mmCIF file of N, CA and C in Angstrom:
data_model
loop_
_atom_site.group_PDB
_atom_site.id
_atom_site.type_symbol
_atom_site.label_atom_id
_atom_site.label_comp_id
_atom_site.label_asym_id
_atom_site.label_seq_id
_atom_site.Cartn_x
_atom_site.Cartn_y
_atom_site.Cartn_z
ATOM 1 N N UNK I 675 93.834 109.764 95.332
ATOM 2 C CA UNK I 675 92.774 110.668 95.012
ATOM 3 C C UNK I 675 91.386 110.154 95.543
ATOM 4 N N UNK I 676 90.393 110.834 95.080
ATOM 5 C CA UNK I 676 88.983 110.513 95.551
ATOM 6 C C UNK I 676 88.557 109.126 95.203
ATOM 7 N N UNK I 677 89.117 108.514 94.084
ATOM 8 C CA UNK I 677 88.670 107.283 93.579
ATOM 9 C C UNK I 677 89.468 106.101 94.303
ATOM 10 N N UNK I 678 90.412 106.450 95.204
ATOM 11 C CA UNK I 678 91.229 105.440 95.918
ATOM 12 C C UNK I 678 90.295 104.551 96.841
ATOM 13 N N UNK I 679 89.327 105.268 97.461
ATOM 14 C CA UNK I 679 88.461 104.533 98.434
ATOM 15 C C UNK I 679 87.773 103.244 97.826
ATOM 16 N N UNK I 680 87.031 103.475 96.677
ATOM 17 C CA UNK I 680 86.354 102.272 96.117
ATOM 18 C C UNK I 680 87.417 101.252 95.691
ATOM 19 N N UNK I 681 88.568 101.668 95.139
ATOM 20 C CA UNK I 681 89.546 100.707 94.697
ATOM 21 C C UNK I 681 90.060 99.901 95.917
ATOM 22 N N UNK I 682 90.351 100.616 97.035
ATOM 23 C CA UNK I 682 90.787 99.976 98.258
ATOM 24 C C UNK I 682 89.736 98.990 98.785
ATOM 25 N N UNK I 683 88.488 99.418 98.807
ATOM 26 C CA UNK I 683 87.387 98.606 99.292
ATOM 27 C C UNK I 683 87.310 97.306 98.463
ATOM 28 N N UNK I 684 87.503 97.421 97.180
ATOM 29 C CA UNK I 684 87.468 96.204 96.335
ATOM 30 C C UNK I 684 88.688 95.268 96.606
ATOM 31 N N UNK I 685 89.771 95.917 96.910
ATOM 32 C CA UNK I 685 90.950 95.098 97.307
ATOM 33 C C UNK I 685 90.677 94.321 98.645
ATOM 34 N N UNK I 686 90.092 95.048 99.605
ATOM 35 C CA UNK I 686 89.812 94.381 100.893
ATOM 36 C C UNK I 686 88.921 93.223 100.715
ATOM 37 N N UNK I 687 87.931 93.318 99.918
ATOM 38 C CA UNK I 687 86.921 92.235 99.638
ATOM 39 C C UNK I 687 87.506 91.109 98.891
ATOM 40 N N UNK I 688 88.374 91.379 97.868
ATOM 41 C CA UNK I 688 88.482 90.268 96.903
ATOM 42 C C UNK I 688 89.927 90.021 96.382
ATOM 43 N N UNK I 689 90.915 90.740 96.868
ATOM 44 C CA UNK I 689 92.286 90.492 96.324
ATOM 45 C C UNK I 689 92.672 89.101 96.800
ATOM 46 N N UNK I 690 93.330 88.311 95.976
ATOM 47 C CA UNK I 690 93.749 86.929 96.386
ATOM 48 C C UNK I 690 94.893 86.987 97.400
ATOM 49 N N UNK I 691 95.609 88.024 97.518
ATOM 50 C CA UNK I 691 96.733 88.062 98.387
ATOM 51 C C UNK I 691 96.329 88.738 99.744
ATOM 52 N N UNK I 692 96.572 87.983 100.797
ATOM 53 C CA UNK I 692 96.277 88.416 102.117
ATOM 54 C C UNK I 692 97.016 89.719 102.477
ATOM 55 N N UNK I 693 98.328 89.889 101.986
ATOM 56 C CA UNK I 693 99.000 91.057 102.272
ATOM 57 C C UNK I 693 98.431 92.320 101.640
ATOM 58 N N UNK I 694 97.873 92.128 100.481
ATOM 59 C CA UNK I 694 97.145 93.208 99.765
ATOM 60 C C UNK I 694 95.865 93.571 100.496
ATOM 61 N N UNK I 695 95.119 92.497 100.908
ATOM 62 C CA UNK I 695 93.886 92.815 101.666
ATOM 63 C C UNK I 695 94.196 93.595 102.978
ATOM 64 N N UNK I 696 95.263 93.169 103.647
ATOM 65 C CA UNK I 696 95.626 93.811 104.892
ATOM 66 C C UNK I 696 96.044 95.264 104.623
ATOM 67 N N UNK I 697 96.878 95.519 103.697
ATOM 68 C CA UNK I 697 97.376 96.846 103.374
ATOM 69 C C UNK I 697 96.232 97.694 102.942
ATOM 70 N N UNK I 698 95.256 97.213 102.206
ATOM 71 C CA UNK I 698 94.045 98.048 101.800
ATOM 72 C C UNK I 698 93.215 98.395 102.985
ATOM 73 N N UNK I 699 93.033 97.449 103.897
ATOM 74 C CA UNK I 699 92.223 97.860 105.142
ATOM 75 C C UNK I 699 92.940 98.860 105.859
ATOM 76 N N UNK I 700 94.227 98.721 106.030
ATOM 77 C CA UNK I 700 95.070 99.689 106.783
ATOM 78 C C UNK I 700 94.971 101.019 106.114
ATOM 79 N N UNK I 701 95.135 101.017 104.814
ATOM 80 C CA UNK I 701 95.105 102.363 104.079
ATOM 81 C C UNK I 701 93.684 103.033 104.264
ATOM 82 N N UNK I 702 92.671 102.222 104.018
ATOM 83 C CA UNK I 702 91.307 102.797 104.228
ATOM 84 C C UNK I 702 91.095 103.496 105.615
ATOM 85 N N UNK I 703 91.486 102.780 106.584
ATOM 86 C CA UNK I 703 91.340 103.328 108.018
ATOM 87 C C UNK I 703 92.201 104.496 108.246
ATOM 88 N N UNK I 704 93.457 104.548 107.710
ATOM 89 C CA UNK I 704 94.316 105.654 107.946
ATOM 90 C C UNK I 704 93.782 106.899 107.187
ATOM 91 N N UNK I 705 93.215 106.742 105.984
ATOM 92 C CA UNK I 705 92.667 107.784 105.216
ATOM 93 C C UNK I 705 91.420 108.445 105.900
ATOM 94 N N UNK I 706 90.648 107.655 106.606
ATOM 95 C CA UNK I 706 89.519 108.161 107.323
ATOM 96 C C UNK I 706 88.389 108.805 106.463
ATOM 97 N N UNK I 707 88.412 108.501 105.167
ATOM 98 C CA UNK I 707 87.406 109.126 104.296
ATOM 99 C C UNK I 707 86.046 108.612 104.687
ATOM 100 N N UNK I 708 84.939 109.322 104.312
ATOM 101 C CA UNK I 708 83.646 108.856 104.558
ATOM 102 C C UNK I 708 83.454 107.431 104.003
ATOM 103 N N UNK I 709 82.900 106.581 104.755
ATOM 104 C CA UNK I 709 82.699 105.177 104.356
ATOM 105 C C UNK I 709 83.847 104.250 104.544
ATOM 106 N N UNK I 710 84.985 104.746 105.000
ATOM 107 C CA UNK I 710 86.147 104.003 105.177
ATOM 108 C C UNK I 710 85.986 102.801 106.115
ATOM 109 N N UNK I 711 85.286 103.145 107.223
ATOM 110 C CA UNK I 711 85.063 102.073 108.206
ATOM 111 C C UNK I 711 84.163 100.944 107.670
ATOM 112 N N UNK I 712 83.112 101.412 106.931
ATOM 113 C CA UNK I 712 82.274 100.421 106.352
ATOM 114 C C UNK I 712 83.093 99.497 105.349
ATOM 115 N N UNK I 713 83.932 100.210 104.589
ATOM 116 C CA UNK I 713 84.699 99.463 103.566
ATOM 117 C C UNK I 713 85.726 98.572 104.171
ATOM 118 N N UNK I 714 86.325 98.900 105.371
ATOM 119 C CA UNK I 714 87.344 98.108 106.030
ATOM 120 C C UNK I 714 86.736 96.968 106.860
ATOM 121 N N UNK I 715 85.488 97.083 107.206
ATOM 122 C CA UNK I 715 84.891 96.086 108.148
ATOM 123 C C UNK I 715 84.995 94.638 107.638
ATOM 124 N N UNK I 716 84.864 94.379 106.391
ATOM 125 C CA UNK I 716 85.001 92.914 105.980
ATOM 126 C C UNK I 716 86.409 92.287 106.349
ATOM 127 N N UNK I 717 87.384 93.201 106.484
ATOM 128 C CA UNK I 717 88.740 92.661 106.880
ATOM 129 C C UNK I 717 88.806 92.150 108.298
ATOM 130 N N UNK I 718 87.863 92.602 109.172
ATOM 131 C CA UNK I 718 87.806 92.069 110.543
ATOM 132 C C UNK I 718 87.404 90.556 110.542
ATOM 133 N N UNK I 719 86.765 90.105 109.436
ATOM 134 C CA UNK I 719 86.256 88.773 109.378
ATOM 135 C C UNK I 719 86.980 87.943 108.284
ATOM 136 N N UNK I 720 88.075 88.434 107.769
ATOM 137 C CA UNK I 720 88.825 87.720 106.751
ATOM 138 C C UNK I 720 89.227 86.343 107.358
ATOM 139 N N UNK I 721 89.415 85.348 106.438
ATOM 140 C CA UNK I 721 89.811 84.066 106.811
ATOM 141 C C UNK I 721 91.348 84.086 107.277
ATOM 142 N N UNK I 722 92.118 85.029 106.757
ATOM 143 C CA UNK I 722 93.552 85.103 107.119
ATOM 144 C C UNK I 722 93.740 85.941 108.325
ATOM 145 N N UNK I 723 94.481 85.359 109.361
ATOM 146 C CA UNK I 723 94.629 86.126 110.570
ATOM 147 C C UNK I 723 95.490 87.396 110.432
ATOM 148 N N UNK I 724 96.364 87.434 109.478
ATOM 149 C CA UNK I 724 97.084 88.661 109.300
ATOM 150 C C UNK I 724 96.255 89.828 108.802
ATOM 151 N N UNK I 725 95.208 89.511 108.002
ATOM 152 C CA UNK I 725 94.257 90.459 107.559
ATOM 153 C C UNK I 725 93.405 90.989 108.723
ATOM 154 N N UNK I 726 92.895 90.082 109.542
ATOM 155 C CA UNK I 726 92.111 90.421 110.730
ATOM 156 C C UNK I 726 92.944 91.210 111.636
ATOM 157 N N UNK I 727 94.189 90.897 111.838
ATOM 158 C CA UNK I 727 95.036 91.714 112.781
ATOM 159 C C UNK I 727 95.359 93.084 112.230
ATOM 160 N N UNK I 728 95.487 93.258 110.965
ATOM 161 C CA UNK I 728 95.758 94.578 110.434
ATOM 162 C C UNK I 728 94.459 95.455 110.587
ATOM 163 N N UNK I 729 93.301 94.830 110.275
ATOM 164 C CA UNK I 729 92.028 95.520 110.534
ATOM 165 C C UNK I 729 91.850 95.864 111.934
ATOM 166 N N UNK I 730 92.144 94.967 112.838
ATOM 167 C CA UNK I 730 91.955 95.175 114.308
ATOM 168 C C UNK I 730 92.835 96.351 114.767
ATOM 169 N N UNK I 731 94.093 96.298 114.249
ATOM 170 C CA UNK I 731 94.992 97.422 114.653
ATOM 171 C C UNK I 731 94.587 98.757 114.071
ATOM 172 N N UNK I 732 93.986 98.767 112.877
ATOM 173 C CA UNK I 732 93.575 99.962 112.239
ATOM 174 C C UNK I 732 92.333 100.510 112.942
ATOM 175 N N UNK I 733 91.343 99.641 113.209
ATOM 176 C CA UNK I 733 90.216 100.073 114.043
ATOM 177 C C UNK I 733 90.617 100.481 115.447
ATOM 178 N N UNK I 734 91.547 99.790 116.046
ATOM 179 C CA UNK I 734 91.940 100.157 117.364
ATOM 180 C C UNK I 734 92.613 101.577 117.397
ATOM 181 N N UNK I 735 93.297 101.939 116.348
ATOM 182 C CA UNK I 735 93.918 103.220 116.337
ATOM 183 C C UNK I 735 92.829 104.353 116.161
ATOM 184 N N UNK I 736 91.666 104.006 115.705
ATOM 185 C CA UNK I 736 90.589 104.967 115.638
ATOM 186 C C UNK I 736 90.114 105.318 117.047
ATOM 187 N N UNK I 737 90.377 104.401 117.988
ATOM 188 C CA UNK I 737 89.967 104.686 119.353
ATOM 189 C C UNK I 737 88.496 104.689 119.562
ATOM 190 N N UNK I 738 88.114 105.579 120.446
ATOM 191 C CA UNK I 738 86.712 105.742 120.925
ATOM 192 C C UNK I 738 85.635 105.779 119.760
ATOM 193 N N UNK I 739 86.002 106.405 118.694
ATOM 194 C CA UNK I 739 84.981 106.594 117.722
ATOM 195 C C UNK I 739 84.624 105.226 117.012
ATOM 196 N N UNK I 740 85.514 104.238 117.113
ATOM 197 C CA UNK I 740 85.234 102.923 116.505
ATOM 198 C C UNK I 740 84.477 102.037 117.414
ATOM 199 N N UNK I 741 84.446 102.300 118.713
ATOM 200 C CA UNK I 741 83.886 101.337 119.707
ATOM 201 C C UNK I 741 82.447 101.013 119.425
ATOM 202 N N UNK I 742 81.527 101.951 119.154
ATOM 203 C CA UNK I 742 80.162 101.473 118.892
ATOM 204 C C UNK I 742 80.036 100.483 117.828
ATOM 205 N N UNK I 743 80.750 100.659 116.657
ATOM 206 C CA UNK I 743 80.567 99.717 115.582
ATOM 207 C C UNK I 743 81.206 98.387 115.968
ATOM 208 N N UNK I 744 82.391 98.392 116.598
ATOM 209 C CA UNK I 744 83.102 97.132 117.074
ATOM 210 C C UNK I 744 82.235 96.406 118.081
ATOM 211 N N UNK I 745 81.600 97.100 119.019
ATOM 212 C CA UNK I 745 80.747 96.481 120.022
ATOM 213 C C UNK I 745 79.604 95.784 119.342
ATOM 214 N N UNK I 746 78.982 96.465 118.460
ATOM 215 C CA UNK I 746 77.796 95.910 117.723
ATOM 216 C C UNK I 746 78.217 94.663 116.894
ATOM 217 N N UNK I 747 79.366 94.790 116.240
ATOM 218 C CA UNK I 747 79.827 93.656 115.477
ATOM 219 C C UNK I 747 80.121 92.411 116.420
ATOM 220 N N UNK I 748 80.740 92.658 117.521
ATOM 221 C CA UNK I 748 81.092 91.555 118.418
ATOM 222 C C UNK I 748 79.835 90.948 119.024
ATOM 223 N N UNK I 749 78.885 91.795 119.367
ATOM 224 C CA UNK I 749 77.681 91.248 120.060
ATOM 225 C C UNK I 749 76.794 90.476 119.059
ATOM 226 N N UNK I 750 76.940 90.834 117.793
ATOM 227 C CA UNK I 750 76.106 90.180 116.806
ATOM 228 C C UNK I 750 76.713 88.806 116.286
ATOM 229 N N UNK I 751 77.879 88.515 116.748
ATOM 230 C CA UNK I 751 78.537 87.278 116.240
ATOM 231 C C UNK I 751 78.961 86.358 117.419
ATOM 232 N N UNK I 752 79.404 85.171 117.020
ATOM 233 C CA UNK I 752 79.807 84.249 118.127
ATOM 234 C C UNK I 752 81.204 83.725 117.728
ATOM 235 N N UNK I 753 81.930 83.358 118.778
ATOM 236 C CA UNK I 753 83.201 82.628 118.772
ATOM 237 C C UNK I 753 84.152 83.171 117.704
ATOM 238 N N UNK I 754 84.491 82.334 116.763
ATOM 239 C CA UNK I 754 85.486 82.702 115.784
ATOM 240 C C UNK I 754 85.129 83.981 114.987
ATOM 241 N N UNK I 755 83.878 84.196 114.732
ATOM 242 C CA UNK I 755 83.488 85.350 113.939
ATOM 243 C C UNK I 755 83.611 86.680 114.757
ATOM 244 N N UNK I 756 83.692 86.511 116.080
ATOM 245 C CA UNK I 756 83.818 87.739 116.934
ATOM 246 C C UNK I 756 85.321 88.121 117.164
ATOM 247 N N UNK I 757 86.243 87.246 116.654
ATOM 248 C CA UNK I 757 87.701 87.555 116.996
ATOM 249 C C UNK I 757 88.170 88.897 116.632
ATOM 250 N N UNK I 758 87.896 89.238 115.317
ATOM 251 C CA UNK I 758 88.427 90.578 114.801
ATOM 252 C C UNK I 758 87.886 91.718 115.602
ATOM 253 N N UNK I 759 86.562 91.855 115.740
ATOM 254 C CA UNK I 759 86.091 92.984 116.544
ATOM 255 C C UNK I 759 86.601 92.993 117.977
ATOM 256 N N UNK I 760 86.661 91.829 118.645
ATOM 257 C CA UNK I 760 87.133 91.731 119.946
ATOM 258 C C UNK I 760 88.663 92.168 120.060
ATOM 259 N N UNK I 761 89.449 91.749 119.092
ATOM 260 C CA UNK I 761 90.807 92.191 119.039
ATOM 261 C C UNK I 761 90.919 93.724 118.943
ATOM 262 N N UNK I 762 90.080 94.265 118.010
ATOM 263 C CA UNK I 762 90.089 95.724 117.821
ATOM 264 C C UNK I 762 89.662 96.497 119.134
ATOM 265 N N UNK I 763 88.668 95.913 119.743
ATOM 266 C CA UNK I 763 88.166 96.562 121.015
ATOM 267 C C UNK I 763 89.370 96.549 122.059
ATOM 268 N N UNK I 764 90.145 95.499 122.068
ATOM 269 C CA UNK I 764 91.198 95.504 123.040
ATOM 270 C C UNK I 764 92.296 96.566 122.806
ATOM 271 N N UNK I 765 92.261 97.181 121.569
ATOM 272 C CA UNK I 765 93.178 98.212 121.255
ATOM 273 C C UNK I 765 92.589 99.658 121.219
ATOM 274 N N UNK I 766 91.261 99.761 121.521
ATOM 275 C CA UNK I 766 90.548 100.981 121.331
ATOM 276 C C UNK I 766 90.447 101.815 122.708
ATOM 277 N N UNK I 767 91.305 101.580 123.643
ATOM 278 C CA UNK I 767 91.264 102.379 124.826
ATOM 279 C C UNK I 767 90.222 102.038 125.800
ATOM 280 N N UNK I 768 89.882 102.972 126.714
ATOM 281 C CA UNK I 768 89.034 102.734 127.889
ATOM 282 C C UNK I 768 87.629 102.260 127.435
ATOM 283 N N UNK I 769 87.139 102.902 126.400
ATOM 284 C CA UNK I 769 85.804 102.591 125.951
ATOM 285 C C UNK I 769 85.764 101.223 125.342
ATOM 286 N N UNK I 770 86.867 100.823 124.734
ATOM 287 C CA UNK I 770 86.941 99.459 124.136
ATOM 288 C C UNK I 770 87.001 98.457 125.260
ATOM 289 N N UNK I 771 87.709 98.766 126.320
ATOM 290 C CA UNK I 771 87.721 97.807 127.442
ATOM 291 C C UNK I 771 86.359 97.706 128.139
ATOM 292 N N UNK I 772 85.655 98.798 128.165
ATOM 293 C CA UNK I 772 84.264 98.879 128.703
ATOM 294 C C UNK I 772 83.372 97.911 127.911
ATOM 295 N N UNK I 773 83.479 97.970 126.597
ATOM 296 C CA UNK I 773 82.704 97.116 125.722
ATOM 297 C C UNK I 773 83.099 95.699 125.966
ATOM 298 N N UNK I 774 84.394 95.375 126.102
ATOM 299 C CA UNK I 774 84.867 94.006 126.274
ATOM 300 C C UNK I 774 84.259 93.424 127.591
ATOM 301 N N UNK I 775 84.242 94.297 128.631
ATOM 302 C CA UNK I 775 83.685 93.839 129.897
ATOM 303 C C UNK I 775 82.171 93.470 129.727
ATOM 304 N N UNK I 776 81.467 94.306 128.986
ATOM 305 C CA UNK I 776 80.086 94.021 128.745
ATOM 306 C C UNK I 776 79.968 92.706 127.985
ATOM 307 N N UNK I 777 80.655 92.403 126.908
ATOM 308 C CA UNK I 777 80.684 91.315 126.144
ATOM 309 C C UNK I 777 80.964 90.039 126.983
ATOM 310 N N UNK I 778 82.042 90.242 127.844
ATOM 311 C CA UNK I 778 82.491 89.069 128.712
ATOM 312 C C UNK I 778 81.467 88.699 129.719
ATOM 313 N N UNK I 779 80.586 89.594 130.051
ATOM 314 C CA UNK I 779 79.583 89.256 131.088
ATOM 315 C C UNK I 779 78.218 89.012 130.525
ATOM 316 N N UNK I 780 77.913 89.475 129.297
ATOM 317 C CA UNK I 780 76.531 89.388 128.891
ATOM 318 C C UNK I 780 76.322 88.604 127.580
ATOM 319 N N UNK I 781 77.358 88.349 126.792
ATOM 320 C CA UNK I 781 77.174 87.706 125.515
ATOM 321 C C UNK I 781 76.536 86.345 125.732
ATOM 322 N N UNK I 782 75.519 85.964 124.937
ATOM 323 C CA UNK I 782 74.918 84.665 125.097
ATOM 324 C C UNK I 782 75.831 83.464 124.811
ATOM 325 N N UNK I 783 76.880 83.642 124.025
ATOM 326 C CA UNK I 783 77.757 82.623 123.586
ATOM 327 C C UNK I 783 78.939 82.468 124.563
ATOM 328 N N UNK I 784 79.096 81.401 125.276
ATOM 329 C CA UNK I 784 80.143 81.252 126.282
ATOM 330 C C UNK I 784 81.532 81.388 125.762
ATOM 331 N N UNK I 785 81.886 80.760 124.542
ATOM 332 C CA UNK I 785 83.237 80.937 124.024
ATOM 333 C C UNK I 785 83.495 82.442 123.708
ATOM 334 N N UNK I 786 82.485 83.182 123.228
ATOM 335 C CA UNK I 786 82.734 84.566 122.935
ATOM 336 C C UNK I 786 82.926 85.316 124.232
ATOM 337 N N UNK I 787 82.183 84.957 125.318
ATOM 338 C CA UNK I 787 82.438 85.619 126.633
ATOM 339 C C UNK I 787 83.878 85.375 127.085
ATOM 340 N N UNK I 788 84.353 84.125 126.883
ATOM 341 C CA UNK I 788 85.763 83.790 127.238
ATOM 342 C C UNK I 788 86.820 84.551 126.471
ATOM 343 N N UNK I 789 86.544 84.756 125.162
ATOM 344 C CA UNK I 789 87.355 85.376 124.245
ATOM 345 C C UNK I 789 87.497 86.924 124.654
ATOM 346 N N UNK I 790 86.335 87.461 125.041
ATOM 347 C CA UNK I 790 86.329 88.933 125.485
ATOM 348 C C UNK I 790 87.122 89.006 126.845
ATOM 349 N N UNK I 791 86.947 88.104 127.751
ATOM 350 C CA UNK I 791 87.675 88.028 128.941
ATOM 351 C C UNK I 791 89.179 87.891 128.687
ATOM 352 N N UNK I 792 89.518 87.034 127.825
ATOM 353 C CA UNK I 792 90.928 86.837 127.489
ATOM 354 C C UNK I 792 91.568 88.125 126.973
ATOM 355 N N UNK I 793 90.751 88.873 126.104
ATOM 356 C CA UNK I 793 91.283 90.126 125.552
ATOM 357 C C UNK I 793 91.493 91.181 126.600
ATOM 358 N N UNK I 794 90.769 90.982 127.736
ATOM 359 C CA UNK I 794 90.933 91.926 128.962
ATOM 360 C C UNK I 794 92.005 91.378 129.829
ATOM 361 N N UNK I 795 92.568 90.231 129.625
ATOM 362 C CA UNK I 795 93.595 89.635 130.482
ATOM 363 C C UNK I 795 93.026 88.869 131.644
ATOM 364 N N UNK I 796 91.829 88.432 131.578
ATOM 365 C CA UNK I 796 91.095 87.760 132.745
ATOM 366 C C UNK I 796 90.938 86.273 132.627
ATOM 367 N N UNK I 797 91.865 85.589 131.883
ATOM 368 C CA UNK I 797 91.653 84.187 131.687
ATOM 369 C C UNK I 797 92.489 83.464 132.801
ATOM 370 N N UNK I 798 91.947 82.576 133.605
ATOM 371 C CA UNK I 798 92.758 81.817 134.508
ATOM 372 C C UNK I 798 93.634 80.785 133.848
ATOM 373 N N UNK I 799 94.823 80.604 134.389
ATOM 374 C CA UNK I 799 95.676 79.503 133.840
ATOM 375 C C UNK I 799 95.045 78.145 134.213
ATOM 376 N N UNK I 800 95.478 77.187 133.584
ATOM 377 C CA UNK I 800 94.884 75.805 133.835
ATOM 378 C C UNK I 800 95.192 75.286 135.149
ATOM 379 N N UNK I 801 96.276 75.650 135.788
ATOM 380 C CA UNK I 801 96.646 75.047 137.041
ATOM 381 C C UNK I 801 96.437 75.923 138.311
ATOM 382 N N UNK I 802 96.611 77.151 138.302
ATOM 383 C CA UNK I 802 96.548 77.969 139.532
ATOM 384 C C UNK I 802 95.506 79.021 139.583
ATOM 385 N N UNK I 803 94.748 79.201 138.504
ATOM 386 C CA UNK I 803 93.729 80.228 138.450
ATOM 387 C C UNK I 803 94.320 81.666 138.408
ATOM 388 N N UNK I 804 95.597 81.679 138.013
ATOM 389 C CA UNK I 804 96.215 83.023 137.977
ATOM 390 C C UNK I 804 96.017 83.585 136.532
ATOM 391 N N UNK I 805 96.055 84.861 136.412
ATOM 392 C CA UNK I 805 95.889 85.491 135.035
ATOM 393 C C UNK I 805 97.025 85.074 134.179
ATOM 394 N N UNK I 806 96.722 84.718 132.932
ATOM 395 C CA UNK I 806 97.808 84.375 131.992
ATOM 396 C C UNK I 806 98.393 85.718 131.458
ATOM 397 N N UNK I 807 99.687 85.832 131.538
ATOM 398 C CA UNK I 807 100.359 86.999 131.017
ATOM 399 C C UNK I 807 100.800 86.678 129.576
ATOM 400 N N UNK I 808 100.393 87.584 128.641
ATOM 401 C CA UNK I 808 100.842 87.275 127.301
ATOM 402 C C UNK I 808 102.332 87.358 127.158
ATOM 403 N N UNK I 809 102.920 86.697 126.293
ATOM 404 C CA UNK I 809 104.378 86.744 126.102
ATOM 405 C C UNK I 809 104.778 88.087 125.689
ATOM 406 N N UNK I 810 106.035 88.451 126.031
ATOM 407 C CA UNK I 810 106.564 89.751 125.584
ATOM 408 C C UNK I 810 106.348 89.879 124.108
ATOM 409 N N UNK I 811 105.882 91.063 123.684
ATOM 410 C CA UNK I 811 105.706 91.315 122.272
ATOM 411 C C UNK I 811 104.333 90.864 121.739
ATOM 412 N N UNK I 812 103.446 90.242 122.588
ATOM 413 C CA UNK I 812 102.179 89.790 122.101
ATOM 414 C C UNK I 812 101.382 91.000 121.605
ATOM 415 N N UNK I 813 100.630 90.802 120.529
ATOM 416 C CA UNK I 813 99.872 91.851 119.851
ATOM 417 C C UNK I 813 98.458 91.457 119.620
ATOM 418 N N UNK I 814 97.717 92.372 119.054
ATOM 419 C CA UNK I 814 96.324 92.079 118.710
ATOM 420 C C UNK I 814 96.249 90.910 117.675
ATOM 421 N N UNK I 815 97.379 90.684 116.905
ATOM 422 C CA UNK I 815 97.422 89.550 116.009
ATOM 423 C C UNK I 815 97.259 88.308 116.781
ATOM 424 N N UNK I 816 97.801 88.262 117.947
ATOM 425 C CA UNK I 816 97.661 86.986 118.772
ATOM 426 C C UNK I 816 96.197 86.748 119.087
ATOM 427 N N UNK I 817 95.545 87.826 119.412
ATOM 428 C CA UNK I 817 94.135 87.697 119.798
ATOM 429 C C UNK I 817 93.196 87.499 118.619
ATOM 430 N N UNK I 818 93.672 87.946 117.442
ATOM 431 C CA UNK I 818 92.900 87.785 116.263
ATOM 432 C C UNK I 818 92.610 86.387 115.774
ATOM 433 N N UNK I 819 93.323 85.426 116.352
ATOM 434 C CA UNK I 819 92.950 84.031 116.090
ATOM 435 C C UNK I 819 94.014 83.050 115.767
ATOM 436 N N UNK I 820 93.885 81.863 116.282
ATOM 437 C CA UNK I 820 94.948 80.805 115.962
ATOM 438 C C UNK I 820 94.531 80.033 114.750
ATOM 439 N N UNK I 821 95.007 80.460 113.600
ATOM 440 C CA UNK I 821 94.691 79.756 112.385
ATOM 441 C C UNK I 821 95.619 78.574 112.124
ATOM 442 N N UNK I 822 95.186 77.554 111.488
ATOM 443 C CA UNK I 822 96.015 76.425 111.095
ATOM 444 C C UNK I 822 96.383 75.515 112.143
ATOM 445 N N UNK I 823 95.629 75.475 113.242
ATOM 446 C CA UNK I 823 95.873 74.539 114.329
ATOM 447 C C UNK I 823 95.021 73.290 114.172
#
């Protein structure tokens, strides 16, 4: 019902279970109610990579309409804090790729530029300067961050 949005937003922000936070972010973005993108945005910055990945996939499914917000979020952050928005942009179609190219070439933080380039598939390998091909089945979750290393 109409009261689900605020309940889901509260779950995104504060449920102790990562699976619940991820599911709440996904549900908010699928519902598409007014304010849903605002309410789901904290999930892009969650400490748990599964929550960031769920949010990135949800925002990515919104496609072009999510790109201005994601671009702004990525440009306003550096390195690890930009992972969620960058992963989402990688799933948001041609406009998302356009924003990633901008971030990869103009962001003041070099690690963030590299992350955006990686999301576009433009990272040279260590030995031959060839593009790294993600393993079969690689997803936005992979780009959302290597936690626990």
